[in-house]
Amino acid sequence: MRTMVFFDLPNVYLRDKKNYIKFRKYLINEGFIMMQESVYSKIALNSQQSGLLINRIRKNAPKKGIIQVMTITEKQYSQIEYIIGETQNKIIDTEDKLIVL
């Protein structure tokens, strides 16, 4: 499964910029990879892990702006069509934060 985060945060005032940077760094530290500006994704082993991830995102979300989260299967993710641009051939999947029970 993939958990995808789409966000549109205000970036006008200095406080808003700091919140934007803090949230973006949080996503990167959680293991998300950037697909596009303000679109990040991460592999989740199952829907329970994805749910826990979404709860952590809620706790770290800034007060202003819009944050949307979507969970899709790997099969759905693999069917993304690139209209303009190139498909990434380099797969960035890491087991750094993987816990095997």
PDB file of N, CA, C and O in Angstrom, residues 3-51:
ATOM      1  N   THR A   3       0.705   5.379   1.057  1.00  0.00           N
ATOM      2  CA  THR A   3       0.009   6.498   1.673  1.00  0.00           C
ATOM      3  C   THR A   3       0.530   7.750   1.000  1.00  0.00           C
ATOM      4  O   THR A   3       1.737   7.998   0.991  1.00  0.00           O
ATOM      5  N   MET A   4      -0.382   8.503   0.402  1.00  0.00           N
ATOM      6  CA  MET A   4      -0.007   9.713  -0.316  1.00  0.00           C
ATOM      7  C   MET A   4      -0.554  10.929   0.422  1.00  0.00           C
ATOM      8  O   MET A   4      -1.687  10.911   0.892  1.00  0.00           O
ATOM      9  N   VAL A   5       0.274  11.958   0.531  1.00  0.00           N
ATOM     10  CA  VAL A   5      -0.109  13.201   1.210  1.00  0.00           C
ATOM     11  C   VAL A   5      -0.038  14.332   0.203  1.00  0.00           C
ATOM     12  O   VAL A   5       0.987  14.524  -0.462  1.00  0.00           O
ATOM     13  N   PHE A   6      -1.133  15.058   0.098  1.00  0.00           N
ATOM     14  CA  PHE A   6      -1.221  16.242  -0.759  1.00  0.00           C
ATOM     15  C   PHE A   6      -1.464  17.425   0.172  1.00  0.00           C
ATOM     16  O   PHE A   6      -2.359  17.354   1.014  1.00  0.00           O
ATOM     17  N   PHE A   7      -0.691  18.479   0.031  1.00  0.00           N
ATOM     18  CA  PHE A   7      -0.938  19.608   0.922  1.00  0.00           C
ATOM     19  C   PHE A   7      -0.758  20.937   0.214  1.00  0.00           C
ATOM     20  O   PHE A   7       0.007  21.063  -0.736  1.00  0.00           O
ATOM     21  N   ASP A   8      -1.515  21.896   0.689  1.00  0.00           N
ATOM     22  CA  ASP A   8      -1.448  23.269   0.212  1.00  0.00           C
ATOM     23  C   ASP A   8      -1.465  24.148   1.450  1.00  0.00           C
ATOM     24  O   ASP A   8      -2.507  24.371   2.054  1.00  0.00           O
ATOM     25  N   LEU A   9      -0.293  24.590   1.858  1.00  0.00           N
ATOM     26  CA  LEU A   9      -0.160  25.373   3.079  1.00  0.00           C
ATOM     27  C   LEU A   9       0.163  26.824   2.739  1.00  0.00           C
ATOM     28  O   LEU A   9       0.884  27.092   1.779  1.00  0.00           O
ATOM     29  N   PRO A  10      -0.368  27.767   3.546  1.00  0.00           N
ATOM     30  CA  PRO A  10      -0.054  29.176   3.283  1.00  0.00           C
ATOM     31  C   PRO A  10       1.439  29.419   3.443  1.00  0.00           C
ATOM     32  O   PRO A  10       2.102  28.791   4.264  1.00  0.00           O
ATOM     33  N   ASN A  11       1.944  30.346   2.651  1.00  0.00           N
ATOM     34  CA  ASN A  11       3.380  30.599   2.621  1.00  0.00           C
ATOM     35  C   ASN A  11       3.657  32.093   2.514  1.00  0.00           C
ATOM     36  O   ASN A  11       4.639  32.498   1.903  1.00  0.00           O
ATOM     37  N   VAL A  12       2.777  32.917   3.082  1.00  0.00           N
ATOM     38  CA  VAL A  12       2.890  34.365   2.935  1.00  0.00           C
ATOM     39  C   VAL A  12       3.707  34.975   4.073  1.00  0.00           C
ATOM     40  O   VAL A  12       4.685  35.674   3.847  1.00  0.00           O
ATOM     41  N   TYR A  13       3.287  34.689   5.295  1.00  0.00           N
ATOM     42  CA  TYR A  13       3.953  35.268   6.458  1.00  0.00           C
ATOM     43  C   TYR A  13       5.075  34.364   6.935  1.00  0.00           C
ATOM     44  O   TYR A  13       5.090  33.158   6.664  1.00  0.00           O
ATOM     45  N   LEU A  14       6.014  34.942   7.672  1.00  0.00           N
ATOM     46  CA  LEU A  14       7.180  34.202   8.148  1.00  0.00           C
ATOM     47  C   LEU A  14       6.758  33.001   8.999  1.00  0.00           C
ATOM     48  O   LEU A  14       7.297  31.906   8.854  1.00  0.00           O
ATOM     49  N   ARG A  15       5.764  33.173   9.865  1.00  0.00           N
ATOM     50  CA  ARG A  15       5.277  32.079  10.707  1.00  0.00           C
ATOM     51  C   ARG A  15       4.727  30.944   9.843  1.00  0.00           C
ATOM     52  O   ARG A  15       4.952  29.776  10.127  1.00  0.00           O
ATOM     53  N   ASP A  16       3.999  31.311   8.777  1.00  0.00           N
ATOM     54  CA  ASP A  16       3.447  30.299   7.873  1.00  0.00           C
ATOM     55  C   ASP A  16       4.553  29.547   7.141  1.00  0.00           C
ATOM     56  O   ASP A  16       4.481  28.328   6.956  1.00  0.00           O
ATOM     57  N   LYS A  17       5.595  30.259   6.718  1.00  0.00           N
ATOM     58  CA  LYS A  17       6.716  29.613   6.035  1.00  0.00           C
ATOM     59  C   LYS A  17       7.414  28.622   6.957  1.00  0.00           C
ATOM     60  O   LYS A  17       7.788  27.524   6.536  1.00  0.00           O
ATOM     61  N   LYS A  18       7.567  29.007   8.234  1.00  0.00           N
ATOM     62  CA  LYS A  18       8.195  28.105   9.200  1.00  0.00           C
ATOM     63  C   LYS A  18       7.346  26.848   9.395  1.00  0.00           C
ATOM     64  O   LYS A  18       7.880  25.739   9.482  1.00  0.00           O
ATOM     65  N   ASN A  19       6.030  27.022   9.467  1.00  0.00           N
ATOM     66  CA  ASN A  19       5.141  25.869   9.600  1.00  0.00           C
ATOM     67  C   ASN A  19       5.214  24.959   8.380  1.00  0.00           C
ATOM     68  O   ASN A  19       5.194  23.739   8.497  1.00  0.00           O
ATOM     69  N   TYR A  20       5.297  25.560   7.194  1.00  0.00           N
ATOM     70  CA  TYR A  20       5.424  24.795   5.943  1.00  0.00           C
ATOM     71  C   TYR A  20       6.712  23.971   5.970  1.00  0.00           C
ATOM     72  O   TYR A  20       6.701  22.770   5.690  1.00  0.00           O
ATOM     73  N   ILE A  21       7.819  24.617   6.302  1.00  0.00           N
ATOM     74  CA  ILE A  21       9.117  23.937   6.330  1.00  0.00           C
ATOM     75  C   ILE A  21       9.122  22.835   7.387  1.00  0.00           C
ATOM     76  O   ILE A  21       9.611  21.727   7.141  1.00  0.00           O
ATOM     77  N   LYS A  22       8.548  23.114   8.547  1.00  0.00           N
ATOM     78  CA  LYS A  22       8.486  22.123   9.629  1.00  0.00           C
ATOM     79  C   LYS A  22       7.677  20.903   9.202  1.00  0.00           C
ATOM     80  O   LYS A  22       8.093  19.768   9.437  1.00  0.00           O
ATOM     81  N   PHE A  23       6.535  21.113   8.549  1.00  0.00           N
ATOM     82  CA  PHE A  23       5.701  19.995   8.113  1.00  0.00           C
ATOM     83  C   PHE A  23       6.399  19.191   7.017  1.00  0.00           C
ATOM     84  O   PHE A  23       6.385  17.950   7.039  1.00  0.00           O
ATOM     85  N   ARG A  24       7.025  19.871   6.083  1.00  0.00           N
ATOM     86  CA  ARG A  24       7.740  19.195   5.001  1.00  0.00           C
ATOM     87  C   ARG A  24       8.885  18.341   5.565  1.00  0.00           C
ATOM     88  O   ARG A  24       9.063  17.186   5.178  1.00  0.00           O
ATOM     89  N   LYS A  25       9.638  18.894   6.511  1.00  0.00           N
ATOM     90  CA  LYS A  25      10.727  18.140   7.138  1.00  0.00           C
ATOM     91  C   LYS A  25      10.183  16.948   7.926  1.00  0.00           C
ATOM     92  O   LYS A  25      10.805  15.883   7.961  1.00  0.00           O
ATOM     93  N   TYR A  26       9.023  17.126   8.543  1.00  0.00           N
ATOM     94  CA  TYR A  26       8.400  16.019   9.263  1.00  0.00           C
ATOM     95  C   TYR A  26       8.109  14.863   8.305  1.00  0.00           C
ATOM     96  O   TYR A  26       8.407  13.707   8.613  1.00  0.00           O
ATOM     97  N   LEU A  27       7.530  15.177   7.147  1.00  0.00           N
ATOM     98  CA  LEU A  27       7.215  14.128   6.173  1.00  0.00           C
ATOM     99  C   LEU A  27       8.483  13.397   5.724  1.00  0.00           C
ATOM    100  O   LEU A  27       8.505  12.165   5.635  1.00  0.00           O
ATOM    101  N   ILE A  28       9.520  14.148   5.449  1.00  0.00           N
ATOM    102  CA  ILE A  28      10.784  13.541   5.007  1.00  0.00           C
ATOM    103  C   ILE A  28      11.366  12.658   6.099  1.00  0.00           C
ATOM    104  O   ILE A  28      11.827  11.539   5.837  1.00  0.00           O
ATOM    105  N   ASN A  29      11.328  13.126   7.351  1.00  0.00           N
ATOM    106  CA  ASN A  29      11.846  12.321   8.468  1.00  0.00           C
ATOM    107  C   ASN A  29      11.012  11.073   8.709  1.00  0.00           C
ATOM    108  O   ASN A  29      11.522  10.072   9.215  1.00  0.00           O
ATOM    109  N   GLU A  30       9.745  11.097   8.341  1.00  0.00           N
ATOM    110  CA  GLU A  30       8.864   9.927   8.464  1.00  0.00           C
ATOM    111  C   GLU A  30       9.119   8.915   7.348  1.00  0.00           C
ATOM    112  O   GLU A  30       8.571   7.824   7.365  1.00  0.00           O
ATOM    113  N   GLY A  31       9.918   9.293   6.355  1.00  0.00           N
ATOM    114  CA  GLY A  31      10.239   8.368   5.275  1.00  0.00           C
ATOM    115  C   GLY A  31       9.464   8.608   3.996  1.00  0.00           C
ATOM    116  O   GLY A  31       9.502   7.780   3.086  1.00  0.00           O
ATOM    117  N   PHE A  32       8.750   9.724   3.894  1.00  0.00           N
ATOM    118  CA  PHE A  32       8.023  10.046   2.672  1.00  0.00           C
ATOM    119  C   PHE A  32       9.009  10.506   1.602  1.00  0.00           C
ATOM    120  O   PHE A  32      10.043  11.098   1.912  1.00  0.00           O
ATOM    121  N   ILE A  33       8.670  10.213   0.352  1.00  0.00           N
ATOM    122  CA  ILE A  33       9.465  10.709  -0.770  1.00  0.00           C
ATOM    123  C   ILE A  33       8.600  11.679  -1.575  1.00  0.00           C
ATOM    124  O   ILE A  33       7.393  11.513  -1.681  1.00  0.00           O
ATOM    125  N   MET A  34       9.228  12.696  -2.122  1.00  0.00           N
ATOM    126  CA  MET A  34       8.504  13.708  -2.874  1.00  0.00           C
ATOM    127  C   MET A  34       8.244  13.211  -4.288  1.00  0.00           C
ATOM    128  O   MET A  34       9.159  12.796  -4.994  1.00  0.00           O
ATOM    129  N   MET A  35       6.981  13.249  -4.689  1.00  0.00           N
ATOM    130  CA  MET A  35       6.598  12.907  -6.052  1.00  0.00           C
ATOM    131  C   MET A  35       6.537  14.171  -6.897  1.00  0.00           C
ATOM    132  O   MET A  35       6.946  14.177  -8.058  1.00  0.00           O
ATOM    133  N   GLN A  36       5.977  15.210  -6.334  1.00  0.00           N
ATOM    134  CA  GLN A  36       5.888  16.539  -6.924  1.00  0.00           C
ATOM    135  C   GLN A  36       5.939  17.512  -5.757  1.00  0.00           C
ATOM    136  O   GLN A  36       5.870  17.100  -4.603  1.00  0.00           O
ATOM    137  N   GLU A  37       6.007  18.789  -6.072  1.00  0.00           N
ATOM    138  CA  GLU A  37       5.965  19.773  -4.998  1.00  0.00           C
ATOM    139  C   GLU A  37       4.635  19.621  -4.264  1.00  0.00           C
ATOM    140  O   GLU A  37       3.567  19.614  -4.870  1.00  0.00           O
ATOM    141  N   SER A  38       4.687  19.437  -2.983  1.00  0.00           N
ATOM    142  CA  SER A  38       3.519  19.280  -2.108  1.00  0.00           C
ATOM    143  C   SER A  38       2.765  17.971  -2.313  1.00  0.00           C
ATOM    144  O   SER A  38       1.611  17.848  -1.929  1.00  0.00           O
ATOM    145  N   VAL A  39       3.403  16.969  -2.908  1.00  0.00           N
ATOM    146  CA  VAL A  39       2.820  15.632  -3.032  1.00  0.00           C
ATOM    147  C   VAL A  39       3.903  14.627  -2.617  1.00  0.00           C
ATOM    148  O   VAL A  39       4.947  14.538  -3.245  1.00  0.00           O
ATOM    149  N   TYR A  40       3.631  13.904  -1.532  1.00  0.00           N
ATOM    150  CA  TYR A  40       4.599  12.963  -0.981  1.00  0.00           C
ATOM    151  C   TYR A  40       3.944  11.594  -0.834  1.00  0.00           C
ATOM    152  O   TYR A  40       2.737  11.495  -0.636  1.00  0.00           O
ATOM    153  N   SER A  41       4.746  10.539  -0.907  1.00  0.00           N
ATOM    154  CA  SER A  41       4.203   9.194  -0.736  1.00  0.00           C
ATOM    155  C   SER A  41       5.146   8.341   0.097  1.00  0.00           C
ATOM    156  O   SER A  41       6.353   8.595   0.168  1.00  0.00           O
ATOM    157  N   LYS A  42       4.552   7.317   0.712  1.00  0.00           N
ATOM    158  CA  LYS A  42       5.328   6.380   1.529  1.00  0.00           C
ATOM    159  C   LYS A  42       4.664   5.014   1.461  1.00  0.00           C
ATOM    160  O   LYS A  42       3.441   4.899   1.422  1.00  0.00           O
ATOM    161  N   ILE A  43       5.479   3.973   1.481  1.00  0.00           N
ATOM    162  CA  ILE A  43       4.963   2.608   1.489  1.00  0.00           C
ATOM    163  C   ILE A  43       4.498   2.261   2.898  1.00  0.00           C
ATOM    164  O   ILE A  43       5.190   2.541   3.872  1.00  0.00           O
ATOM    165  N   ALA A  44       3.323   1.653   2.983  1.00  0.00           N
ATOM    166  CA  ALA A  44       2.797   1.129   4.242  1.00  0.00           C
ATOM    167  C   ALA A  44       2.533  -0.358   4.052  1.00  0.00           C
ATOM    168  O   ALA A  44       2.044  -0.777   3.005  1.00  0.00           O
ATOM    169  N   LEU A  45       2.849  -1.152   5.043  1.00  0.00           N
ATOM    170  CA  LEU A  45       2.700  -2.600   4.911  1.00  0.00           C
ATOM    171  C   LEU A  45       1.243  -3.029   4.838  1.00  0.00           C
ATOM    172  O   LEU A  45       0.907  -3.988   4.151  1.00  0.00           O
ATOM    173  N   ASN A  46       0.364  -2.331   5.566  1.00  0.00           N
ATOM    174  CA  ASN A  46      -1.048  -2.696   5.583  1.00  0.00           C
ATOM    175  C   ASN A  46      -1.878  -1.473   5.968  1.00  0.00           C
ATOM    176  O   ASN A  46      -1.340  -0.406   6.243  1.00  0.00           O
ATOM    177  N   SER A  47      -3.191  -1.654   6.005  1.00  0.00           N
ATOM    178  CA  SER A  47      -4.065  -0.512   6.296  1.00  0.00           C
ATOM    179  C   SER A  47      -3.941  -0.049   7.741  1.00  0.00           C
ATOM    180  O   SER A  47      -4.134   1.129   8.035  1.00  0.00           O
ATOM    181  N   GLN A  48      -3.595  -0.948   8.649  1.00  0.00           N
ATOM    182  CA  GLN A  48      -3.403  -0.558  10.047  1.00  0.00           C
ATOM    183  C   GLN A  48      -2.201   0.374  10.179  1.00  0.00           C
ATOM    184  O   GLN A  48      -2.272   1.397  10.860  1.00  0.00           O
ATOM    185  N   GLN A  49      -1.102   0.038   9.535  1.00  0.00           N
ATOM    186  CA  GLN A  49       0.074   0.893   9.574  1.00  0.00           C
ATOM    187  C   GLN A  49      -0.223   2.237   8.911  1.00  0.00           C
ATOM    188  O   GLN A  49       0.201   3.278   9.398  1.00  0.00           O
ATOM    189  N   SER A  50      -0.971   2.213   7.832  1.00  0.00           N
ATOM    190  CA  SER A  50      -1.352   3.456   7.164  1.00  0.00           C
ATOM    191  C   SER A  50      -2.208   4.318   8.084  1.00  0.00           C
ATOM    192  O   SER A  50      -2.037   5.538   8.142  1.00  0.00           O
ATOM    193  N   GLY A  51      -3.122   3.710   8.817  1.00  0.00           N
ATOM    194  CA  GLY A  51      -3.955   4.447   9.760  1.00  0.00           C
ATOM    195  C   GLY A  51      -3.138   5.107  10.859  1.00  0.00           C
ATOM    196  O   GLY A  51      -3.391   6.261  11.239  1.00  0.00           O
TER     197      GLY A  51
END
